[in-house]
Structure formats: structure tokens, C-alpha cells
PDB file of C-alpha atoms and ligand atoms in Angstrom:
ATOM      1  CA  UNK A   1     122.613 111.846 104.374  1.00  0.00           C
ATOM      2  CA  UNK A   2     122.280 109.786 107.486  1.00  0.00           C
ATOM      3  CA  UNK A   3     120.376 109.733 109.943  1.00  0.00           C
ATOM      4  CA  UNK A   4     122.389 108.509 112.363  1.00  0.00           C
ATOM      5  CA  UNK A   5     119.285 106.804 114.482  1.00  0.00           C
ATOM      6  CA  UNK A   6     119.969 103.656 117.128  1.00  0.00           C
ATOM      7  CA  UNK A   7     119.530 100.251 116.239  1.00  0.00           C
ATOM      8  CA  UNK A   8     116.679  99.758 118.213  1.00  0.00           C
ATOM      9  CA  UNK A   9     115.018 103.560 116.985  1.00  0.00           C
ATOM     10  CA  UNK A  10     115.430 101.705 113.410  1.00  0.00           C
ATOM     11  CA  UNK A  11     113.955  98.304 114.127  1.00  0.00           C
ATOM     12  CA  UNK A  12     110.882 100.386 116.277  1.00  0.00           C
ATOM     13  CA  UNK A  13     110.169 102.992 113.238  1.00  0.00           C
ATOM     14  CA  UNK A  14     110.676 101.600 110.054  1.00  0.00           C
ATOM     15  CA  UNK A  15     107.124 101.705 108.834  1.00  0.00           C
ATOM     16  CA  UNK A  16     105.179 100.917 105.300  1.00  0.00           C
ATOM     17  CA  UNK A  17     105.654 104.402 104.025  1.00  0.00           C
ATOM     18  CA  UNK A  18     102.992 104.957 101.583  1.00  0.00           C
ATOM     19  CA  UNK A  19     101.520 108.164 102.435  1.00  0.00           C
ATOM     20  CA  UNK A  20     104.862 109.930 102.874  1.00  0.00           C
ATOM     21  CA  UNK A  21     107.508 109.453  99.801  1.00  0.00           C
ATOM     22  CA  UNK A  22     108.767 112.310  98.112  1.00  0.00           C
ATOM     23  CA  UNK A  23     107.813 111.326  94.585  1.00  0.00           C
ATOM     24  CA  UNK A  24     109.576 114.765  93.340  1.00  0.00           C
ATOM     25  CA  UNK A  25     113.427 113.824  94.799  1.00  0.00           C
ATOM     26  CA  UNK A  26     115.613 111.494  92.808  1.00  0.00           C
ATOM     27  CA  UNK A  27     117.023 108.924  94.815  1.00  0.00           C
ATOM     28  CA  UNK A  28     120.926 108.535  93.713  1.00  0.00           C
ATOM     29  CA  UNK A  29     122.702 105.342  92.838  1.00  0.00           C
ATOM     30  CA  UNK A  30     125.275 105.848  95.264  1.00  0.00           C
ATOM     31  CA  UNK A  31     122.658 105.882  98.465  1.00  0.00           C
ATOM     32  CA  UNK A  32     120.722 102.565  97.036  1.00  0.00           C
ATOM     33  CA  UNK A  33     124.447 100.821  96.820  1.00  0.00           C
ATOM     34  CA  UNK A  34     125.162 101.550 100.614  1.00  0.00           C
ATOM     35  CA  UNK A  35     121.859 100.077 101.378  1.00  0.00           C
ATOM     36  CA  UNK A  36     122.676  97.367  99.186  1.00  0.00           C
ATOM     37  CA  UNK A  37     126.276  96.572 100.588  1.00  0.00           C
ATOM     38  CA  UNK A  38     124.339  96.548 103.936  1.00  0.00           C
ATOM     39  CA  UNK A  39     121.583  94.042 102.824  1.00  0.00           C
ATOM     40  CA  UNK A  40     124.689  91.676 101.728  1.00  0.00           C
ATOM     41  CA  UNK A  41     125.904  91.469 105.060  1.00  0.00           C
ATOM     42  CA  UNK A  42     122.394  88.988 105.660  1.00  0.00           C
ATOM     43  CA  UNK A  43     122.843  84.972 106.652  1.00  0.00           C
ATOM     44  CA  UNK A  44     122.297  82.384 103.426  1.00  0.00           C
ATOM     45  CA  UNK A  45     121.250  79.345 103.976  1.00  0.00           C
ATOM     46  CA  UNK A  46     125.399  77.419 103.333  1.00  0.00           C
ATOM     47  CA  UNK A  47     126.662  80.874 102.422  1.00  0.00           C
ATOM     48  CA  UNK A  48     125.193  80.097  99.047  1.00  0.00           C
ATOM     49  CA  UNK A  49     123.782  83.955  98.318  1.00  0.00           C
ATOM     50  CA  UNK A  50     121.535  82.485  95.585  1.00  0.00           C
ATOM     51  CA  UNK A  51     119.591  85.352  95.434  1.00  0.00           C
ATOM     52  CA  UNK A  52     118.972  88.648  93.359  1.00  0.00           C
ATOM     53  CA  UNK A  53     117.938  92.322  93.940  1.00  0.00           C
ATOM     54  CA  UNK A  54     116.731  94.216  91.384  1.00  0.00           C
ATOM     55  CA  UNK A  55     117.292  97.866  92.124  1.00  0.00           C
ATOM     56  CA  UNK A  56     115.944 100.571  89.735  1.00  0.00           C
ATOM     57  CA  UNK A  57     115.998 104.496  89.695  1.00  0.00           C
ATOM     58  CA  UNK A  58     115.181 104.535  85.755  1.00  0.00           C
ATOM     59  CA  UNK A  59     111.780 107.046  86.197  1.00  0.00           C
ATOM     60  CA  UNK A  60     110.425 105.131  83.215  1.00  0.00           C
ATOM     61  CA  UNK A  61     110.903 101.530  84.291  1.00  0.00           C
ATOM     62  CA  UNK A  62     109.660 102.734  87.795  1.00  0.00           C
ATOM     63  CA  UNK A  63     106.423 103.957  86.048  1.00  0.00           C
ATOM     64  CA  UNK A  64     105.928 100.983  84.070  1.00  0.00           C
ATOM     65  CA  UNK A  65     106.007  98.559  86.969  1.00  0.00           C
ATOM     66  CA  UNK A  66     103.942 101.448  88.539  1.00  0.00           C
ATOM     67  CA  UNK A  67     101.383 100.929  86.667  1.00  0.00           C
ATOM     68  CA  UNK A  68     100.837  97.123  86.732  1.00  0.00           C
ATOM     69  CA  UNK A  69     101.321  97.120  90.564  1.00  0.00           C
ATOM     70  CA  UNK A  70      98.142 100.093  90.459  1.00  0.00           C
ATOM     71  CA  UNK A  71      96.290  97.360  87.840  1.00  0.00           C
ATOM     72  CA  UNK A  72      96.792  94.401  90.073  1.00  0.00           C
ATOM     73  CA  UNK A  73      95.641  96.489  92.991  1.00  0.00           C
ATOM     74  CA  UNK A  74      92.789  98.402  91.607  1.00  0.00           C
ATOM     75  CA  UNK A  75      91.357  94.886  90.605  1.00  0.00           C
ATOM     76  CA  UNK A  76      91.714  92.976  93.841  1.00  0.00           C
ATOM     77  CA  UNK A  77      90.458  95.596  96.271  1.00  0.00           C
ATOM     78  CA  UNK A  78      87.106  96.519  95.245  1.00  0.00           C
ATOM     79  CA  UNK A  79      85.049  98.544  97.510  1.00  0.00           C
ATOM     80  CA  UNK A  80      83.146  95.012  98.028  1.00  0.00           C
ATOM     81  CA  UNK A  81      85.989  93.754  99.147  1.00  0.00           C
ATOM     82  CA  UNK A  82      86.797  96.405 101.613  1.00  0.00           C
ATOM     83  CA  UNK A  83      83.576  96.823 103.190  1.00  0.00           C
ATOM     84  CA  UNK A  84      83.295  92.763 103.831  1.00  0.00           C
ATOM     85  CA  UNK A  85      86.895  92.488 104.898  1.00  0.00           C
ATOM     86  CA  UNK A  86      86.907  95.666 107.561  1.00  0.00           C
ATOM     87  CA  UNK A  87      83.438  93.771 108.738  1.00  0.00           C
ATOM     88  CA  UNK A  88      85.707  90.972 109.295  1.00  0.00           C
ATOM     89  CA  UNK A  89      88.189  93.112 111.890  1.00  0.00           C
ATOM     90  CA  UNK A  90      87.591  92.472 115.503  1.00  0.00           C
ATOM     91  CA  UNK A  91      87.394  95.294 117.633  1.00  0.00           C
ATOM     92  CA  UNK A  92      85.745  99.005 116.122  1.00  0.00           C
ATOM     93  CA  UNK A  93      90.182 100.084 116.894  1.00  0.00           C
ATOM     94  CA  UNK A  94      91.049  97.261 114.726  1.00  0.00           C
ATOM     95  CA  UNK A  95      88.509  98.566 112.199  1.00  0.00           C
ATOM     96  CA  UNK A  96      89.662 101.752 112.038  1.00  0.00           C
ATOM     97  CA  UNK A  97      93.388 101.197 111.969  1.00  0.00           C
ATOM     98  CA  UNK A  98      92.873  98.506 108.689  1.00  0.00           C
ATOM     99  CA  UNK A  99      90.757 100.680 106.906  1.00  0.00           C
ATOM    100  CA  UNK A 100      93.514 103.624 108.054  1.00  0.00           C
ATOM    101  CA  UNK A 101      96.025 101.097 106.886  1.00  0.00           C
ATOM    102  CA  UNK A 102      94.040 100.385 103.109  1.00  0.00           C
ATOM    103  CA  UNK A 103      93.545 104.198 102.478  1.00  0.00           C
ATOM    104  CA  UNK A 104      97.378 104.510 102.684  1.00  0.00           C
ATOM    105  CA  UNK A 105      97.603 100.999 100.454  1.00  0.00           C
ATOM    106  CA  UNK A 106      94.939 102.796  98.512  1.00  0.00           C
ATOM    107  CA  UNK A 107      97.163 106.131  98.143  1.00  0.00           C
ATOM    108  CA  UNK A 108     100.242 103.584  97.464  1.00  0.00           C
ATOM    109  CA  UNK A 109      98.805 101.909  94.405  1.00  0.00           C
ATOM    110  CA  UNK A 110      97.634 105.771  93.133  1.00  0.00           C
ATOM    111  CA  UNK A 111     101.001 106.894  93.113  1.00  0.00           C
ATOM    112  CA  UNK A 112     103.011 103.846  92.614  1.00  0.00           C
ATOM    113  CA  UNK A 113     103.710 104.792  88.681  1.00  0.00           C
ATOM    114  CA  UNK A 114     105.490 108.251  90.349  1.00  0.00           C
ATOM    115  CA  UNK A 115     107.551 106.651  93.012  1.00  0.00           C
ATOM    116  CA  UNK A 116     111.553 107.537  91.750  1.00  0.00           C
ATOM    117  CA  UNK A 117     113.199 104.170  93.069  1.00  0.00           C
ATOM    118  CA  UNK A 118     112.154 100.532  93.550  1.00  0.00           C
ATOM    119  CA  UNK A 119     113.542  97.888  94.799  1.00  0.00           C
ATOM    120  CA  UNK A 120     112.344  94.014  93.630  1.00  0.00           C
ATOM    121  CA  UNK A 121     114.536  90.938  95.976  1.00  0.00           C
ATOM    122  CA  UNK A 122     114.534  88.013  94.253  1.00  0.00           C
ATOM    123  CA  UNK A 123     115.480  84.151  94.589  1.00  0.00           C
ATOM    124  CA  UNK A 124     117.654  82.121  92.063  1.00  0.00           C
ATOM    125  CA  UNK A 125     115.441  79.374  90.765  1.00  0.00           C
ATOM    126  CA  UNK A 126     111.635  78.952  90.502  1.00  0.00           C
ATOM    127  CA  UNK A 127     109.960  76.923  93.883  1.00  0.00           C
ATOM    128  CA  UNK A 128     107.084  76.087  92.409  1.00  0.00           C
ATOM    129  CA  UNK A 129     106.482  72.620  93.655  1.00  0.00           C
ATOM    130  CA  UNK A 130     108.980  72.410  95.587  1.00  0.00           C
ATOM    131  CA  UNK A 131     109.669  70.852  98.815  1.00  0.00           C
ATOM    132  CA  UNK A 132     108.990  72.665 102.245  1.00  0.00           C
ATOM    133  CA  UNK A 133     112.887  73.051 103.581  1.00  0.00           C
ATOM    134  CA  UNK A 134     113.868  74.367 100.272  1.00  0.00           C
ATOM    135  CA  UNK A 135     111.510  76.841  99.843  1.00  0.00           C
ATOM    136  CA  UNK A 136     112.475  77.581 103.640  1.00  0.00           C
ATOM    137  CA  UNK A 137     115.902  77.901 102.511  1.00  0.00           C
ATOM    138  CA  UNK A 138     115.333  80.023  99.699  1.00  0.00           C
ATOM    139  CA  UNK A 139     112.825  82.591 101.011  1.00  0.00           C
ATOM    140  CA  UNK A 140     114.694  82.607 104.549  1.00  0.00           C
ATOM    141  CA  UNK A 141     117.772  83.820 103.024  1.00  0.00           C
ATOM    142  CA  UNK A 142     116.325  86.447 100.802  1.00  0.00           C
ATOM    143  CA  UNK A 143     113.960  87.709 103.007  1.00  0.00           C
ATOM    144  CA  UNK A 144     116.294  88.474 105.528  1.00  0.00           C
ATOM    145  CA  UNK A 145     118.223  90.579 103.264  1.00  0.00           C
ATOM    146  CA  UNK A 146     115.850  92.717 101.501  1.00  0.00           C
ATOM    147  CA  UNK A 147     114.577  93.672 105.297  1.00  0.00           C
ATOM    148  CA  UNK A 148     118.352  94.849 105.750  1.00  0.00           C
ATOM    149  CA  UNK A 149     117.760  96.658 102.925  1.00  0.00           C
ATOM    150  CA  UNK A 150     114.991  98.583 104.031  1.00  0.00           C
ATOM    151  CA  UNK A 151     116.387  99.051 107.449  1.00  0.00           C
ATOM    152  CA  UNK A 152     119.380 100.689 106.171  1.00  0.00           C
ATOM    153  CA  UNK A 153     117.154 102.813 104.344  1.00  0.00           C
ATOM    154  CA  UNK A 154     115.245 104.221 106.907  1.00  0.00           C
ATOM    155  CA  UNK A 155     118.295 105.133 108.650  1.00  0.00           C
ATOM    156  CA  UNK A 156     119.190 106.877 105.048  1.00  0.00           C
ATOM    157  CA  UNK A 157     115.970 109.216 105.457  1.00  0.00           C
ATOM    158  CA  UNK A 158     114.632 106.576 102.593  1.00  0.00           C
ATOM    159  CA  UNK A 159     110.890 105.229 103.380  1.00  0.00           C
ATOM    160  CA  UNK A 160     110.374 101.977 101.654  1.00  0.00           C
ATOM    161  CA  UNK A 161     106.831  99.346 102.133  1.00  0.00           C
ATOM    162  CA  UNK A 162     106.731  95.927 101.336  1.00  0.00           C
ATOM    163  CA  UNK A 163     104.772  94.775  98.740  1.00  0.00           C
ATOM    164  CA  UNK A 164     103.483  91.615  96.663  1.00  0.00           C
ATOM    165  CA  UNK A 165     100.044  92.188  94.713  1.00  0.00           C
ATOM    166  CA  UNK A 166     102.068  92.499  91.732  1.00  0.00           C
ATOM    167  CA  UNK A 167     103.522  88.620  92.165  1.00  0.00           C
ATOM    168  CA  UNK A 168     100.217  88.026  90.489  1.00  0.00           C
ATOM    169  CA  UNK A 169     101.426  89.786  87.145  1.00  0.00           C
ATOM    170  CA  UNK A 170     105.252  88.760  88.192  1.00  0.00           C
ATOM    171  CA  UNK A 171     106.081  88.048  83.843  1.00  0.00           C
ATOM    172  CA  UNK A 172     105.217  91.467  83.293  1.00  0.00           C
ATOM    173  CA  UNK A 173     106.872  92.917  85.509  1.00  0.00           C
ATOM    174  CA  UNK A 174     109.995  90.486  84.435  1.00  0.00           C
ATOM    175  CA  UNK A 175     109.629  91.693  81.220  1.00  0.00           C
ATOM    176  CA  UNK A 176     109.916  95.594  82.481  1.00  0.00           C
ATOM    177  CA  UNK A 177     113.007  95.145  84.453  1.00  0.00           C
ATOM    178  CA  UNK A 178     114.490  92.639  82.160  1.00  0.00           C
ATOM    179  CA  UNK A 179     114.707  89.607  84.970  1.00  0.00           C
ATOM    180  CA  UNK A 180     115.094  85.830  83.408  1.00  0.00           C
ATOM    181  CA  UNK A 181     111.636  85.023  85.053  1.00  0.00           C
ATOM    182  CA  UNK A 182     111.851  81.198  84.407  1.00  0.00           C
ATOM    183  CA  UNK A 183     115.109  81.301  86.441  1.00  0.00           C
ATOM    184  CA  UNK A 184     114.338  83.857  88.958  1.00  0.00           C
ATOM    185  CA  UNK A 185     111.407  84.732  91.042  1.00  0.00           C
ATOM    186  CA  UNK A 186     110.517  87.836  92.524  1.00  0.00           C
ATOM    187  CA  UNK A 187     109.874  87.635  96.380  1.00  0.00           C
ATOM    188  CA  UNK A 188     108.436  91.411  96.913  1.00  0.00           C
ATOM    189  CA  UNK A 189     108.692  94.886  95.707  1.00  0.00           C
ATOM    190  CA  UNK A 190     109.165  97.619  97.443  1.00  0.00           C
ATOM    191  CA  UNK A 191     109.035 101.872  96.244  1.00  0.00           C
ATOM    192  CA  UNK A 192     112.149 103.706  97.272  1.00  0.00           C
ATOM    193  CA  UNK A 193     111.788 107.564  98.047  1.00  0.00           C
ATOM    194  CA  UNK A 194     112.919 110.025 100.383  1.00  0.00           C
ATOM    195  CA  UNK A 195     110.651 110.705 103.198  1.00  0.00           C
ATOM    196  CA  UNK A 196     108.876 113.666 103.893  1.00  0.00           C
ATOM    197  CA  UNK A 197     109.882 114.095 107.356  1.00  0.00           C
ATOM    198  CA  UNK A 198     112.349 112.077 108.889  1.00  0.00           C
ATOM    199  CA  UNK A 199     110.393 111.180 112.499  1.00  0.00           C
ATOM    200  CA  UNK A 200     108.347 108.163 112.507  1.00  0.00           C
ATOM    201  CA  UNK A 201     106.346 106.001 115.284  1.00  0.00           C
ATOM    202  CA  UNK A 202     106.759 102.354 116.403  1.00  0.00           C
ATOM    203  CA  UNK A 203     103.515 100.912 114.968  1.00  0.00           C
ATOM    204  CA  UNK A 204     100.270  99.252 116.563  1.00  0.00           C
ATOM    205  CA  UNK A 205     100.537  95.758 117.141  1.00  0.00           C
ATOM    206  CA  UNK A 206      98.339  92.845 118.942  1.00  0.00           C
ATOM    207  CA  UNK A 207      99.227  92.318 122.625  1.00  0.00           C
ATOM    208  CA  UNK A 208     102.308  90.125 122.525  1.00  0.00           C
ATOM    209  CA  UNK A 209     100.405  87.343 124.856  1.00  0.00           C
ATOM    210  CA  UNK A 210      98.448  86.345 121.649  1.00  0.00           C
ATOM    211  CA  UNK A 211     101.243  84.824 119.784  1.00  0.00           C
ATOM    212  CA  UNK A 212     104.893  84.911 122.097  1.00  0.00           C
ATOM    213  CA  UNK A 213     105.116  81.395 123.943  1.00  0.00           C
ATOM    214  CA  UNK A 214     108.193  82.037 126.265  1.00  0.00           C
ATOM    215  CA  UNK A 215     109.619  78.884 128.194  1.00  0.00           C
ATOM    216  CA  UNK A 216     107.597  76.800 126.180  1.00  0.00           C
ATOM    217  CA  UNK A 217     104.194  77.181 124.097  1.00  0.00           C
TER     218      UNK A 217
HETATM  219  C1  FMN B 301     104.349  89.717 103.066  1.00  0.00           C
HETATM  220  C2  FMN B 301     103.816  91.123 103.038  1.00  0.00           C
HETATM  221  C3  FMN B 301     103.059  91.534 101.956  1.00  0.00           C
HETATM  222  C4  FMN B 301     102.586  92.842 101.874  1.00  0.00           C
HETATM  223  N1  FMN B 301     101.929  93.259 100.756  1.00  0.00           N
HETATM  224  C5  FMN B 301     101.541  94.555 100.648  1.00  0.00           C
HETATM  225  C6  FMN B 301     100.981  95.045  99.442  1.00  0.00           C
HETATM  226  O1  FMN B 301     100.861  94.327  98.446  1.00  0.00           O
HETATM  227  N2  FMN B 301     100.617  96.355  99.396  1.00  0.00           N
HETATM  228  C7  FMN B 301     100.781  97.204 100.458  1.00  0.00           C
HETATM  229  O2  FMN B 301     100.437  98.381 100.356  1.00  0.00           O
HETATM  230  N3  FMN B 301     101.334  96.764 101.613  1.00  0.00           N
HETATM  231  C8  FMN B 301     101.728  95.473 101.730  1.00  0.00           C
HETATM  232  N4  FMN B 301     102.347  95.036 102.872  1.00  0.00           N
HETATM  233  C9  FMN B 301     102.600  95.983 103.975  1.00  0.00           C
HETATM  234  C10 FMN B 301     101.687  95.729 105.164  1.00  0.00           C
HETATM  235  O3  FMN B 301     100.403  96.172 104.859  1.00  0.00           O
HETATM  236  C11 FMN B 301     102.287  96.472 106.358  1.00  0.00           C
HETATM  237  O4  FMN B 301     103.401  95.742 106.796  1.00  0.00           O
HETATM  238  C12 FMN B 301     101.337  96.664 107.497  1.00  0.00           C
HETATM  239  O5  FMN B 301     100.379  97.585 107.119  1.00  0.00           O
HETATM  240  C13 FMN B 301     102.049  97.188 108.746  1.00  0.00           C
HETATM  241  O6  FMN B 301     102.655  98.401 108.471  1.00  0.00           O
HETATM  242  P1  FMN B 301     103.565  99.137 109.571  1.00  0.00           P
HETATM  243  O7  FMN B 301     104.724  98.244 109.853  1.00  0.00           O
HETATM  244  O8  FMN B 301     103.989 100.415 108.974  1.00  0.00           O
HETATM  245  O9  FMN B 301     102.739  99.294 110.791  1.00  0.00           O
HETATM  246  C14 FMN B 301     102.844  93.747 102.958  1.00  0.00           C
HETATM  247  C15 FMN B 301     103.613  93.328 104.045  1.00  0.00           C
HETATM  248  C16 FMN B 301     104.109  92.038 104.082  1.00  0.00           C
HETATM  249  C17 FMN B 301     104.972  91.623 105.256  1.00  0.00           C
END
């Protein structure tokens, strides 16, 4: 199924869908290749395409890498921690849309274990220690990608949300999926589900004035 939405509908509304995956409906092989083939299509740094994406609609795998992304999460955010970091937020709106924003993260790392799909880019080679311009090289190509990925999803009826808490137990997670972890590194990972409901927003951002520098900084 596509949706058949404009570029500029897909770059507007492709949110962090947390709240709204269909954990019940499988998500096919045949719709993760098309977003694949699409996330291909992204610029590498000298064409090299030393990257990796680890795609996964195995229910079991998905629940084991579930559960160490809910771990990792349930750990780090600690009510302490969300009542000192929303104190943190500027204005009472930017209050209330974080703490909006953790409930959903909240909800995320609840169901993660359920979610039918996921989606882990990677990079060839380790970077740690390494210079500035490679790891530029190496996270600029990938990155780009794996946000193909997810656009082409959206436009699919597939929500997707970037994630990284579980970089902190990346071996693990390695282990799950079966990656080489001293040769490749995981950049992100990401559920894959159908949506419930297809419509979607453009989201709330900052006023542009506070960080575009047109003509000049
Ligand atoms: C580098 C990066 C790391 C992120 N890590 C997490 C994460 O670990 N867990 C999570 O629920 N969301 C994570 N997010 C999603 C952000 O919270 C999300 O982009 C933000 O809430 C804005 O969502 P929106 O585009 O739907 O408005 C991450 C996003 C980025 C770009």
C-alpha cells in the first residue's frame, strides 16, 4: 500500500511514532525491501556505501532487542530525572510538549519488545578514536540513508522513530541480530509498524530565527 503523499507532505509529517504502531500487523519483507531500495539511492561519502542496515521482522529477535532497548530506558529515565530535566525546559509550552514528548518515549520503551519490525543502520568499521572528517564521513553517509528509509516508510503507511538509548548496550544487541560488532557499529534503531491512522501533523519546532543564519551568520 502507498500512500501516495507529496514530497513535501512526507518531509512535513514524518513524526517519532511511538504512540501509534500497530503492534498486531506483520510488516512483510517485500514492503521493508522497497524502503530499502529507496534508502540506497542516499549520497556516500566517494560512492564508497560502507555501511549496513540491519532489517528484522523475526517477532522473536524484535522482542529480544525489545527488551534491552526497555532496560536501557527504564534505567536512564528515572522519575528524578524527569522532574529535574522538564524543570530545565524554558517556557510552561516547552514543558508541556517534552514531558508530552517523554510519555510517548515512555509508552515506546513499554512496548518496544511487541513492535513487529525494526530497523538498526549501521557503519562499516568502529570510530572510536577516530578523527573528526572521518567520523563525518562515516555518519554523514549513513545517516542520510536510514532517514530515506524512514521517509519512504511513512509514505508506505509505516511509522518508524529514531532511536539510540540502546547504543549503550550496542554488544547485546549485536549479539541478538548477529552483527560483527568489532567491525560494525550501530548508528540508531528504529521500530517498524504500520500506523494506526495514516494522517499525521508537521511537528512543533523553535522559531527558525534561533538557529537559520541566511546571507551570512
Ligand atoms: C539522534 C536522535 C536520538 C534519538 N533518540 C531517541 C530515543 O532513544 N528514544 C526515543 O523515544 N526517541 C528518540 N529520538 C526521537 C526524538 O525524541 C524525536 O525526534 C523528537 O521527539 C521529535 O519528534 P517529532 O519529529 O515527531 O516531532 C531521537 C532522535 C534523534 C534525532
Amino acid at each position: 500500500m502507498k500512500l501516495e503523499l507529496g514530497a513535501d507532505e512526507v518531509l512535513a509529517t514524518t513524526r517519532s511514532v511511538r504512540r501509534r504502531l500497530d503492534l498486531e500487523k506483520e510488516v512483510g519483507e517485500g514492503i521493508l525491501r522497497e524502503c530499502l531500495a529507496l534508502a540506497l539511492q542516499a549520497p556516500t561519502a566517494s560512492l564508497r556505501q560502507d555501511w549496513h542496515f540491519v532489517v528484522s521482522n523475526d517477532r522473536e529477535q524484535c522482542r529480544e532487542v525489545g527488551l534491552i532497548y526497555q532496560q536501557v530506558w527504564t534505567s536512564m529515565v528515572t522519575d528524578q530525572y524527569l522532574n529535574t530535566s522538564a524543570g530545565k525546559q524554558g517556557d510552561p509550552g516547552d514543558q508541556g510538549s517534552w514531558l508530552n514528548m517523554m510519555g510517548s518515549a515512555r509508552h515506546l520503551a513499554e512496548t518496544f519488545p511487541d513492535v513487529p519490525a525494526l530497523f538498526v543502520p549501521c557503519i562499516s568499521g568502529r570510530l572510536d578514536g577516530v578523527d573528526a572528517m572521518t567520523q563525518a564521513v562515516k555518519w554523514g553517509s549513513v545517516i542520510q540513508a536510514a532517514w530515506s528509509f524512514m521517509l519512504a516508510a511513512r509514505n508506505r503507511g509505516l511509522g518508524t522513530c529514531w532511536t539510540t538509548v540502546h547504543l549503550q548496550r550496542e554488544q547485546d544487541v549485536a549479539e541478538v541480530l548477529g552483527i560483527p560488532y568489532n567491525e560494525v557499529q550501530q548508528v540508531a534503531l528504529s521500530p517498524v509498524a504500520y500506523t494506526v491512522g495514516t494522517e499525521f501533523k508537521a511537528g512543533r519546532r523553535k522559531p527558525d530565527e534561533s538557529f537559520v543564519h541566511f546571507n551570512g551568520w
